[in-house]
XYZ file of C-alpha atoms in Angstrom:
678
model
C -8.077 -118.780 1.069
C -7.755 -116.940 4.419
C -3.975 -116.806 3.930
C -4.364 -115.274 0.456
C -6.765 -112.597 1.715
C -4.461 -111.662 4.615
C -1.499 -111.478 2.247
C -3.444 -109.143 -0.081
C -4.439 -106.932 2.867
C -0.821 -106.691 4.029
C 0.291 -105.752 0.515
C -2.358 -103.063 0.252
C -1.456 -101.588 3.646
C 2.258 -101.639 2.734
C 1.511 -99.864 -0.555
C -0.610 -97.256 1.270
C 2.149 -96.555 3.794
C 4.713 -96.105 1.006
C 2.415 -93.681 -0.830
C 1.608 -91.828 2.395
C 5.285 -91.317 3.236
C 5.950 -90.190 -0.322
C 3.067 -87.700 -0.070
C 4.330 -86.229 3.213
C 7.811 -85.859 1.726
C 6.335 -84.181 -1.328
C 4.341 -81.854 0.951
C 7.526 -80.785 2.752
C 9.297 -80.116 -0.532
C 6.314 -78.104 -1.770
C 6.220 -76.070 1.461
C 9.897 -75.230 1.083
C 9.311 -73.927 -2.417
C 6.295 -71.823 -1.441
C 7.181 -68.154 -1.134
C 5.388 -65.674 1.055
C 3.189 -63.535 -1.176
C 4.399 -59.945 -1.583
C 2.120 -57.322 -0.001
C 0.593 -54.979 -2.553
C -1.180 -51.835 -1.409
C -4.786 -51.637 -2.690
C -5.737 -48.475 -4.551
C -9.031 -46.677 -4.007
C -10.790 -43.724 -5.581
C -11.458 -40.380 -3.895
C -15.169 -41.127 -3.435
C -14.744 -44.407 -1.527
C -16.202 -44.145 1.985
C -14.726 -45.969 4.952
C -18.076 -47.550 5.755
C -18.082 -49.510 2.496
C -14.858 -51.308 3.469
C -15.343 -54.189 5.915
C -11.695 -54.558 6.992
C -11.143 -53.089 10.496
C -7.619 -51.880 9.682
C -5.978 -51.521 6.288
C -3.420 -49.658 4.188
C -4.560 -48.066 0.927
C -3.214 -45.739 -1.733
C -5.180 -42.585 -2.571
C -4.948 -40.899 -5.967
C -4.213 -37.220 -6.538
C -7.008 -34.651 -6.521
C -9.067 -35.783 -3.505
C -9.200 -32.257 -2.044
C -12.311 -31.585 -4.146
C -15.286 -30.504 -1.949
C -17.559 -33.037 -3.661
C -15.812 -35.768 -1.632
C -17.552 -35.151 1.689
C -15.778 -35.497 5.030
C -17.545 -35.549 8.433
C -15.660 -34.781 11.662
C -12.215 -33.649 12.812
C -9.361 -36.057 13.711
C -11.956 -38.816 14.227
C -14.206 -39.151 11.175
C -17.615 -40.729 10.602
C -17.353 -43.776 8.339
C -19.721 -41.991 5.941
C -16.695 -39.839 4.974
C -14.411 -40.124 1.966
C -11.310 -41.990 3.159
C -8.907 -39.947 1.035
C -10.672 -36.661 1.786
C -10.311 -37.363 5.520
C -6.619 -38.178 5.007
C -6.028 -34.726 3.480
C -8.115 -32.982 6.167
C -6.118 -34.708 8.920
C -2.814 -33.656 7.322
C -1.518 -37.182 6.705
C -1.739 -36.637 2.919
C -1.746 -33.652 0.616
C -3.618 -33.308 -2.658
C -0.955 -35.308 -4.517
C -2.173 -38.556 -2.910
C -0.207 -41.405 -1.349
C -0.416 -44.310 1.094
C -2.292 -44.162 4.410
C -3.209 -46.461 7.289
C -6.908 -46.503 8.211
C -8.152 -47.862 11.541
C -11.841 -48.320 12.378
C -12.999 -47.168 15.829
C -16.330 -46.880 17.625
C -18.998 -44.413 16.549
C -19.452 -41.042 18.257
C -22.503 -39.160 19.443
C -21.407 -36.149 17.394
C -18.811 -35.013 14.860
C -17.596 -31.419 14.596
C -16.729 -29.980 11.196
C -13.671 -27.775 10.621
C -11.486 -26.342 7.884
C -8.031 -27.903 7.639
C -5.450 -28.366 4.879
C -7.778 -27.096 2.172
C -10.683 -29.387 3.115
C -13.876 -28.223 4.839
C -15.266 -31.101 6.890
C -18.909 -31.134 7.923
C -20.639 -31.728 11.244
C -22.772 -34.795 11.901
C -24.955 -35.397 14.969
C -24.317 -39.121 15.280
C -22.887 -42.127 13.445
C -22.483 -45.802 14.216
C -18.825 -46.168 13.241
C -15.727 -43.968 12.989
C -12.201 -44.166 11.668
C -8.867 -42.430 12.118
C -6.146 -41.896 9.520
C -2.459 -42.473 10.247
C 0.724 -42.560 8.230
C 1.166 -45.838 6.358
C 3.671 -47.346 8.754
C 2.726 -51.029 9.249
C 2.771 -52.461 12.756
C 5.074 -55.368 13.428
C 3.223 -58.665 13.413
C 0.119 -57.234 11.735
C -0.868 -58.532 8.297
C -2.676 -55.995 6.160
C -4.946 -57.110 3.306
C -3.635 -56.860 -0.260
C -7.269 -56.789 -1.404
C -10.044 -54.985 0.431
C -13.334 -56.573 1.402
C -16.269 -54.390 0.421
C -19.742 -54.563 1.904
C -21.245 -54.734 -1.597
C -19.998 -56.673 -4.615
C -21.108 -53.748 -6.768
C -19.157 -51.132 -4.908
C -17.834 -48.072 -6.709
C -14.367 -49.366 -6.041
C -15.044 -52.569 -7.894
C -16.608 -50.731 -10.801
C -13.526 -48.517 -11.020
C -11.326 -51.573 -11.426
C -9.663 -51.306 -8.048
C -8.058 -54.106 -6.101
C -11.070 -55.578 -4.316
C -12.830 -58.869 -3.705
C -15.505 -60.528 -1.615
C -14.320 -62.925 1.066
C -13.041 -66.187 -0.457
C -12.350 -69.560 1.064
C -8.645 -70.309 1.086
C -7.677 -72.792 -1.651
C -7.291 -76.414 -0.525
C -3.595 -77.316 -0.371
C -2.420 -79.994 -2.800
C -1.423 -82.304 0.032
C -5.011 -82.448 1.296
C -6.297 -83.471 -2.103
C -3.611 -86.151 -2.292
C -4.596 -87.537 1.122
C -8.185 -87.904 -0.054
C -7.012 -89.790 -3.130
C -5.028 -92.225 -0.976
C -8.016 -92.869 1.263
C -10.176 -93.480 -1.768
C -7.562 -95.858 -3.158
C -7.439 -97.812 0.092
C -11.236 -98.045 0.242
C -11.451 -99.340 -3.346
C -8.611 -101.811 -2.895
C -10.060 -103.285 0.299
C -13.490 -103.525 -1.310
C -12.023 -105.503 -4.224
C -9.999 -107.776 -1.953
C -12.856 -108.624 0.447
C -16.162 -108.542 -1.464
C -17.869 -110.900 0.923
C -17.187 -108.788 4.019
C -18.350 -105.282 2.964
C -22.088 -104.644 2.495
C -23.356 -103.821 -0.953
C -23.554 -100.048 -1.461
C -27.021 -98.542 -1.814
C -27.993 -96.655 -4.997
C -27.816 -93.328 -3.088
C -24.288 -93.853 -1.841
C -21.807 -91.192 -2.862
C -19.389 -92.001 -5.636
C -15.688 -91.610 -5.268
C -15.733 -88.151 -6.888
C -18.434 -86.894 -4.519
C -16.610 -87.732 -1.315
C -16.451 -84.409 0.610
C -12.940 -82.989 0.933
C -11.755 -82.321 4.493
C -11.442 -78.597 5.294
C -7.941 -77.311 5.982
C -6.973 -76.520 9.551
C -7.987 -72.971 10.557
C -10.853 -72.761 8.069
C -13.486 -72.529 10.786
C -11.683 -69.813 12.699
C -11.228 -67.724 9.551
C -14.923 -67.898 8.780
C -15.878 -66.986 12.344
C -13.821 -63.773 12.062
C -16.276 -62.399 9.527
C -18.844 -61.235 12.047
C -21.069 -59.274 9.715
C -21.375 -61.809 6.887
C -22.626 -65.377 6.619
C -21.272 -67.697 3.933
C -22.248 -71.232 2.954
C -21.011 -73.286 0.023
C -23.506 -74.841 -2.350
C -23.109 -78.191 -0.599
C -23.812 -76.619 2.828
C -26.952 -74.628 2.106
C -29.520 -75.011 4.806
C -33.036 -76.095 3.899
C -35.202 -73.098 3.117
C -32.276 -70.694 3.095
C -32.467 -67.607 0.905
C -30.571 -68.541 -2.257
C -29.516 -64.889 -2.566
C -27.521 -65.028 0.662
C -24.858 -67.412 -0.569
C -23.515 -68.830 -3.798
C -20.201 -70.326 -4.765
C -18.558 -69.930 -8.099
C -16.544 -72.781 -9.661
C -13.303 -71.349 -8.232
C -14.616 -71.719 -4.687
C -15.125 -68.005 -4.005
C -18.150 -67.383 -1.815
C -20.440 -64.467 -2.645
C -22.086 -62.808 0.322
C -25.154 -60.776 1.009
C -24.222 -57.961 3.414
C -26.265 -57.287 6.507
C -27.645 -53.738 6.769
C -27.172 -51.841 9.988
C -28.930 -48.881 11.577
C -26.908 -45.680 11.371
C -27.990 -44.563 14.809
C -30.543 -42.118 13.424
C -33.264 -44.687 12.782
C -32.495 -45.055 9.086
C -30.025 -46.811 6.832
C -28.473 -44.759 4.022
C -28.227 -46.564 0.712
C -24.502 -45.917 0.571
C -23.742 -47.055 4.126
C -23.870 -50.823 4.611
C -22.862 -52.867 7.623
C -19.271 -53.376 8.667
C -17.727 -55.622 11.257
C -18.849 -55.214 14.821
C -15.963 -53.551 16.603
C -14.860 -53.487 20.193
C -15.012 -49.976 21.688
C -11.738 -48.141 21.080
C -10.795 -45.333 23.513
C -11.039 -41.999 21.724
C -9.803 -39.839 24.592
C -11.328 -36.913 26.436
C -12.293 -34.234 23.859
C -12.408 -31.639 26.658
C -8.640 -32.035 27.106
C -7.338 -32.089 23.549
C -3.646 -31.257 23.998
C -0.337 -32.494 22.580
C 1.776 -33.143 25.686
C 5.481 -33.878 26.081
C 6.947 -34.905 29.435
C 10.616 -34.013 29.891
C 11.791 -36.379 32.628
C 15.019 -36.125 34.606
C 17.303 -39.087 33.918
C 20.456 -37.586 35.439
C 22.728 -39.732 37.578
C 22.043 -37.672 40.710
C 18.368 -38.597 40.798
C 18.979 -42.258 41.694
C 16.911 -45.312 40.836
C 14.321 -44.920 43.581
C 13.427 -41.329 42.740
C 13.462 -42.156 39.019
C 10.855 -44.840 39.765
C 8.709 -42.296 41.685
C 8.938 -40.006 38.662
C 7.642 -42.798 36.407
C 4.754 -43.438 38.803
C 3.646 -39.823 38.381
C 3.799 -40.207 34.577
C 1.701 -43.374 34.720
C -0.846 -41.610 36.913
C -1.056 -38.695 34.481
C -1.480 -41.108 31.546
C -4.381 -42.782 33.355
C -6.043 -39.547 34.456
C -5.815 -37.870 31.048
C -7.777 -40.547 29.128
C -5.407 -40.692 26.135
C -6.924 -41.012 22.656
C -6.984 -39.557 19.121
C -9.896 -37.220 19.921
C -8.389 -36.098 23.227
C -4.916 -35.729 24.748
C -1.845 -37.401 23.239
C 1.374 -37.808 25.201
C 5.035 -38.498 24.494
C 8.077 -38.766 26.750
C 11.611 -37.356 26.366
C 14.335 -38.203 28.915
C 17.259 -35.875 29.408
C 20.695 -36.260 30.971
C 23.770 -35.178 29.060
C 21.630 -35.252 25.909
C 17.876 -35.664 25.383
C 16.289 -38.696 23.729
C 12.679 -39.416 22.754
C 11.242 -42.620 24.216
C 8.009 -42.318 22.249
C 6.243 -39.526 20.384
C 2.629 -38.351 20.271
C 1.339 -40.984 17.872
C 3.142 -44.009 19.336
C 0.455 -44.881 21.907
C -3.214 -44.073 21.354
C -4.683 -45.146 24.708
C -3.819 -44.869 28.395
C -3.245 -48.592 28.892
C -0.544 -48.890 26.212
C 1.038 -45.645 27.356
C 1.304 -46.837 30.974
C 2.889 -50.099 29.815
C 5.469 -48.157 27.791
C 6.261 -45.870 30.746
C 7.007 -48.908 32.930
C 9.699 -50.008 30.454
C 11.628 -46.703 30.550
C 15.127 -47.075 32.015
C 17.329 -44.338 33.454
C 20.014 -42.899 31.124
C 22.251 -41.062 33.617
C 24.502 -38.054 33.034
C 24.119 -34.375 33.868
C 20.871 -32.403 34.089
C 20.934 -30.370 30.850
C 17.382 -29.013 30.873
C 18.031 -26.135 28.460
C 19.371 -28.515 25.841
C 16.313 -30.724 26.317
C 13.877 -27.814 25.868
C 15.669 -26.807 22.640
C 15.432 -30.391 21.420
C 11.686 -30.530 22.053
C 11.096 -27.154 20.378
C 12.968 -28.169 17.221
C 12.061 -31.852 16.933
C 9.207 -33.117 19.064
C 6.168 -31.091 17.960
C 6.294 -31.973 14.279
C 3.657 -33.369 11.982
C 5.729 -36.530 11.532
C 5.637 -37.101 15.317
C 1.862 -36.756 15.495
C 1.536 -33.053 16.306
C -1.971 -31.739 15.592
C -2.416 -28.132 14.516
C -5.749 -28.008 16.352
C -4.279 -28.952 19.761
C -2.171 -26.757 22.108
C 1.452 -27.841 22.622
C 2.357 -28.442 26.286
C 5.693 -29.419 27.855
C 5.983 -30.522 31.499
C 9.607 -30.361 32.684
C 10.593 -32.325 35.799
C 13.804 -31.245 37.549
C 15.535 -32.843 40.523
C 17.324 -29.974 42.262
C 18.524 -27.599 39.540
C 19.652 -27.702 35.869
C 23.309 -27.949 34.945
C 22.850 -25.559 31.993
C 20.894 -22.360 31.272
C 17.209 -22.536 30.326
C 16.173 -18.904 29.712
C 17.015 -18.553 26.001
C 15.789 -22.051 25.079
C 12.521 -21.407 26.926
C 12.005 -18.047 25.205
C 12.273 -19.717 21.794
C 9.841 -22.408 22.952
C 7.301 -19.796 24.078
C 7.628 -17.931 20.795
C 6.916 -21.233 19.016
C 3.631 -21.521 20.910
C 4.736 -24.100 23.501
C 3.256 -23.891 27.020
C 6.038 -24.819 29.466
C 5.219 -26.136 32.959
C 7.966 -26.796 35.541
C 7.921 -29.279 38.430
C 10.964 -28.763 40.649
C 11.677 -31.249 43.428
C 13.978 -30.714 46.416
C 15.648 -27.438 45.426
C 19.143 -26.357 46.361
C 19.993 -25.934 50.017
C 21.748 -22.739 51.171
C 25.216 -24.279 50.891
C 24.352 -25.608 47.404
C 23.059 -22.389 45.827
C 26.548 -21.398 44.767
C 26.435 -24.311 42.309
C 23.173 -23.263 40.637
C 24.012 -22.154 37.095
C 20.957 -19.914 36.647
C 19.145 -18.578 39.748
C 15.350 -18.387 39.535
C 15.499 -20.680 36.487
C 11.879 -21.864 36.752
C 10.402 -18.358 36.414
C 12.671 -17.713 33.436
C 11.419 -20.867 31.726
C 7.675 -21.165 32.330
C 5.034 -19.749 29.990
C 3.826 -17.185 32.560
C 5.192 -16.210 35.974
C 1.775 -16.042 37.672
C 2.190 -19.391 39.487
C -0.131 -21.310 37.158
C 2.748 -23.013 35.348
C 4.994 -23.807 38.323
C 5.014 -26.573 40.956
C 7.619 -26.877 43.683
C 7.692 -30.088 45.711
C 9.730 -30.217 48.943
C 10.204 -33.997 48.868
C 10.006 -36.729 46.231
C 7.603 -38.560 48.519
C 5.108 -35.725 48.063
C 5.308 -35.731 44.258
C 2.050 -37.683 43.906
C 0.146 -34.707 45.344
C 0.802 -32.718 42.147
C -1.055 -35.247 39.960
C -4.582 -33.814 40.106
C -3.594 -30.105 40.010
C -1.253 -30.772 37.083
C -3.885 -32.633 35.054
C -6.434 -29.910 35.737
C -4.082 -27.146 34.607
C -2.765 -28.758 31.409
C -6.375 -29.471 30.372
C -7.492 -25.878 30.968
C -6.885 -24.905 27.335
C -8.411 -21.438 27.823
C -5.529 -20.553 30.166
C -2.724 -21.985 28.027
C -1.548 -18.499 27.118
C 1.564 -19.508 25.184
C -0.502 -21.274 22.538
C -0.963 -17.777 21.134
C 1.990 -16.525 19.114
C 2.748 -13.457 17.047
C 1.613 -15.365 13.952
C -1.697 -16.831 15.099
C -3.370 -14.271 17.344
C -4.114 -11.070 15.399
C -6.771 -9.352 13.313
C -4.772 -7.649 10.533
C -6.386 -4.952 8.420
C -4.608 -3.779 5.252
C -5.459 -0.198 4.206
C -4.347 0.153 0.567
C -3.919 3.370 -1.418
C -5.662 2.992 -4.787
C -5.132 6.572 -6.001
C -4.356 7.529 -9.603
C -0.669 8.143 -8.877
C -0.162 4.460 -8.034
C -1.065 3.073 -11.453
C -2.247 -0.403 -12.431
C 1.179 -2.079 -12.550
C 2.340 -0.694 -9.204
C -1.018 -1.573 -7.633
C -0.421 -5.238 -8.541
C 3.020 -4.937 -6.890
C 1.367 -3.599 -3.730
C -1.052 -6.563 -3.746
C 1.912 -8.935 -4.058
C 3.466 -7.244 -1.007
C 0.195 -7.777 0.903
C 0.208 -11.420 -0.224
C 3.798 -11.957 0.956
C 2.981 -10.576 4.401
C -0.204 -12.643 4.678
C 1.630 -15.883 3.870
C 3.678 -15.524 7.043
C 0.637 -15.867 9.339
C -1.447 -18.823 10.476
C -4.920 -18.136 9.087
C -8.197 -19.522 10.438
C -11.335 -18.515 12.349
C -9.506 -18.976 15.647
C -6.027 -17.860 14.530
C -5.031 -14.742 12.588
C -7.753 -13.147 10.434
C -7.239 -10.778 7.494
C -9.322 -7.870 6.164
C -8.680 -5.233 3.488
C -9.812 -1.687 2.631
C -8.949 0.235 -0.557
C -9.217 4.003 -0.635
C -8.975 7.040 -2.895
C -11.227 10.034 -2.075
C -13.667 7.322 -1.094
C -13.269 4.030 0.718
C -14.252 0.471 -0.147
C -14.284 -2.641 2.048
C -12.719 -5.362 -0.081
C -13.342 -8.090 2.530
C -13.831 -8.245 6.305
C -12.233 -10.358 9.028
C -15.046 -12.889 9.065
C -15.345 -13.362 5.298
C -12.524 -15.865 4.662
C -11.118 -18.377 7.135
C -8.313 -20.115 5.226
C -5.033 -18.956 3.744
C -5.834 -20.114 0.164
C -9.154 -18.244 0.240
C -7.513 -15.084 1.593
C -4.751 -15.158 -1.023
C -7.328 -15.624 -3.786
C -9.360 -12.694 -2.441
C -6.282 -10.440 -2.439
C -5.534 -11.396 -6.020
C -9.084 -10.427 -7.063
C -8.915 -6.874 -5.656
C -9.388 -4.429 -8.530
C -7.550 -1.144 -8.941
C -9.837 1.826 -8.220
C -7.990 5.114 -9.093
C -8.764 8.561 -7.676
C -7.488 10.968 -4.992
C -5.733 10.282 -1.645
C -7.758 10.759 1.559
C -5.708 8.736 4.046
C -7.325 10.197 7.199
C -10.819 9.225 6.031
C -9.510 5.751 5.142
C -8.207 5.225 8.706
C -11.590 6.211 10.162
C -13.352 3.886 7.688
C -11.080 0.971 8.657
C -11.735 1.552 12.367
C -15.492 1.479 11.773
C -15.806 -1.240 9.125
C -12.945 -3.558 10.093
C -11.655 -3.161 13.637
C -15.017 -2.494 15.263
C -15.786 -6.160 14.407
C -12.482 -7.479 15.732
C -12.581 -10.158 18.453
C -11.773 -9.003 22.007
C -8.915 -11.495 22.436
C -7.175 -10.501 19.194
C -4.283 -8.099 18.715
C -5.385 -5.423 16.255
C -2.846 -4.553 13.542
C -3.375 -1.976 10.791
C -0.887 -1.989 7.891
C -1.337 1.099 5.716
C 0.397 1.449 2.329
C 0.393 4.811 0.504
C 2.403 6.536 -2.225
C 1.612 10.208 -1.525
C 0.636 12.981 0.844
C -2.934 12.849 2.131
C -5.492 15.452 0.996
C -7.030 15.418 4.496
C -5.778 15.485 8.077
C -4.343 12.200 9.414
C -3.547 13.252 13.006
C -6.976 12.874 14.608
C -7.820 9.548 12.868
C -4.352 8.164 13.777
C -4.806 9.194 17.418
C -8.232 7.498 17.463
C -6.628 4.277 16.191
C -3.933 4.381 18.886
C -6.511 5.000 21.641
C -8.547 2.013 20.466
C -5.523 -0.246 20.802
C -4.879 -0.635 17.064
C -1.155 -1.090 16.397
C -0.489 0.804 13.160
C 2.296 0.228 10.654
C 2.703 2.893 7.948
C 4.563 2.055 4.719
C 5.229 4.914 2.314
C 6.405 4.653 -1.295
C 7.877 7.248 -3.675
C 6.078 10.542 -2.936
C 4.724 9.661 0.501
C 5.360 12.262 3.225
C 7.596 10.764 5.911
C 6.291 13.087 8.629
C 2.753 11.805 7.941
C 3.967 8.206 8.153
C 5.443 8.892 11.595
C 2.180 10.461 12.788
C 0.153 7.500 11.561
C 2.532 4.868 12.986
C 2.369 3.561 16.547
C 5.146 4.745 18.886
C 8.065 4.246 18.532
C 7.802 5.333 14.907
C 11.177 3.844 13.960
C 9.705 0.356 14.507
C 6.355 1.023 12.834
C 7.008 3.322 9.859
C 8.975 2.486 6.718
C 9.792 4.388 3.538
C 10.578 2.745 0.188
C 11.783 4.706 -2.814
C 10.300 2.332 -5.412
C 7.347 -0.082 -5.438
C 9.594 -2.909 -6.656
C 11.559 -2.712 -3.385
C 8.543 -3.311 -1.128
C 9.249 -7.042 -0.866
C 12.535 -6.342 0.960
C 10.635 -5.045 4.004
C 8.495 -8.153 4.565
C 10.983 -9.932 6.917
C 11.613 -6.756 8.899
C 7.915 -6.023 9.411
C 7.246 -9.617 10.526
C 10.234 -9.485 12.879
C 9.019 -6.241 14.436
C 5.483 -7.617 14.863
C 6.838 -10.695 16.663
C 9.367 -8.797 18.757
C 6.620 -6.507 20.019
C 4.343 -9.464 20.775
C 7.019 -11.429 22.606
C 8.090 -8.446 24.715
C 4.726 -8.378 26.504
C 4.889 -8.980 30.284
C 4.664 -12.682 31.252
C 2.779 -12.191 34.515
């Protein structure tokens, strides 16, 4: 009998091993056939707020039309999670109103959010919020898996109701191989029980049947559940005694429904719309008192040598640490020049000082000549672009480091950079000795290149070993945004008042042509509260303020206001109109603004223009006079600022006004850029 039982046991074990090997082989074949699921970008509606999405980082697709003011946005660059995700994307400039894909990253909450107008969206201010987010272009990071379906903090979210791609957190399905392993174990248990009935105890009535044997969880299940910090999920077989049945349920497919945990918004209350999200580690946001877009132009020429190149990198790392890099503060990129310039990383590549310092350590020397002028041209044309992370609300700063002297000319390239609004700083180390000065291509090159020649933008270091002493002064100066004079350009620093003749001789059709001319000029300028502002006066015998400098603060609003100006009709009192503009427009101009008056008339004035024109000139108002058809050219020259040839223009027909737009803009900018740089 004992021999028979042992033989049966051996047979059972042999059969189990055969089945087990077959199962493992089948598992391998199944794994080979499994394909990696294709990533699909979830779509959301314009009204979806970042706070309703639990995922800490995700890519989504926004629809068109999210520029509508009903989709509220709070903050600038860094947004409160109470904001519309797509509205914030448009405000930040990553998207336009046509929609598209974006990358959203959750960051820590701020103690305050400042509203601003940008890209057609007016964001609002908020005193405090528990969580923030930033919006980037939808360029996935290597090694990061983004969710194809978003996890919402409420199963009845607006996104879900709109039929978007969304789901609550689900347990991963049990692989087929695990289920097969359980079946084999059950088979072994049954077989042994049949073969040795006298050895095994009799099962009690409460013992679990074969079908109720709990399935082993797949490897990694526990760690995946632990990652959901804000939610707690139990299956129906794991419910704790006395637990709230509303906290967890499991549908037949194995998907766990969750009850979200509410969180305080930092103001002592919890809005209905704002539910808890994952607890997040603090993310550096940067120093908001030093919000600049900074490019370092480093010398990689052969003459510098490896040791001095390493000292140069140490200064960069020190600057990166001292600046406190972050999306709400300074951003920094690096370009190395030799024969030709090359970007190592742009403004949006590294969003904190630690990552930036690590990247600086990895920079290697390129070698070649010391073509600084070519490098400055490269930065002006390529570096400060929206695609590279340039922010319209932050001054552009370039710090150029030169060992000795450049091997090409820098003056013309630097002039174009200044006219583009770039603040150029120069750090020159170990200048040319007396016997070397004959080799310097452009004497006094630093003064020809920097933003201003008053010493603020220049550093000269006698020895590379003293370079570290420039760290603190340099950081202090680049962060002093009030003194970054080259941020102001001919297109973003004026109060422009249009004085428009609405007399009967103009006529309705020609008046619309004049308004189109005003529109074409206005489009050339950067319009905002802090940039160029536009006002308009219409006159006949009388005068009317159409809108003042402080009435509209965006280009679309200004263009709409110009289009709404109605034709008045009457006489032509140009002198009185100039006085009216000085009192009603330019008296309210900001002290730091250039004052430009652009007067358009089609006839001789019924009153004297000399005294009003002289008053405008004495008050610092630069006046351009444009005459059409029957306008008196001698009056235009009296009205215009000296020299009259640059400020007065005559057009024989209204339809030819448009031809003078480029010339007027060119003259405005030439005059601005010819100002002394001391």
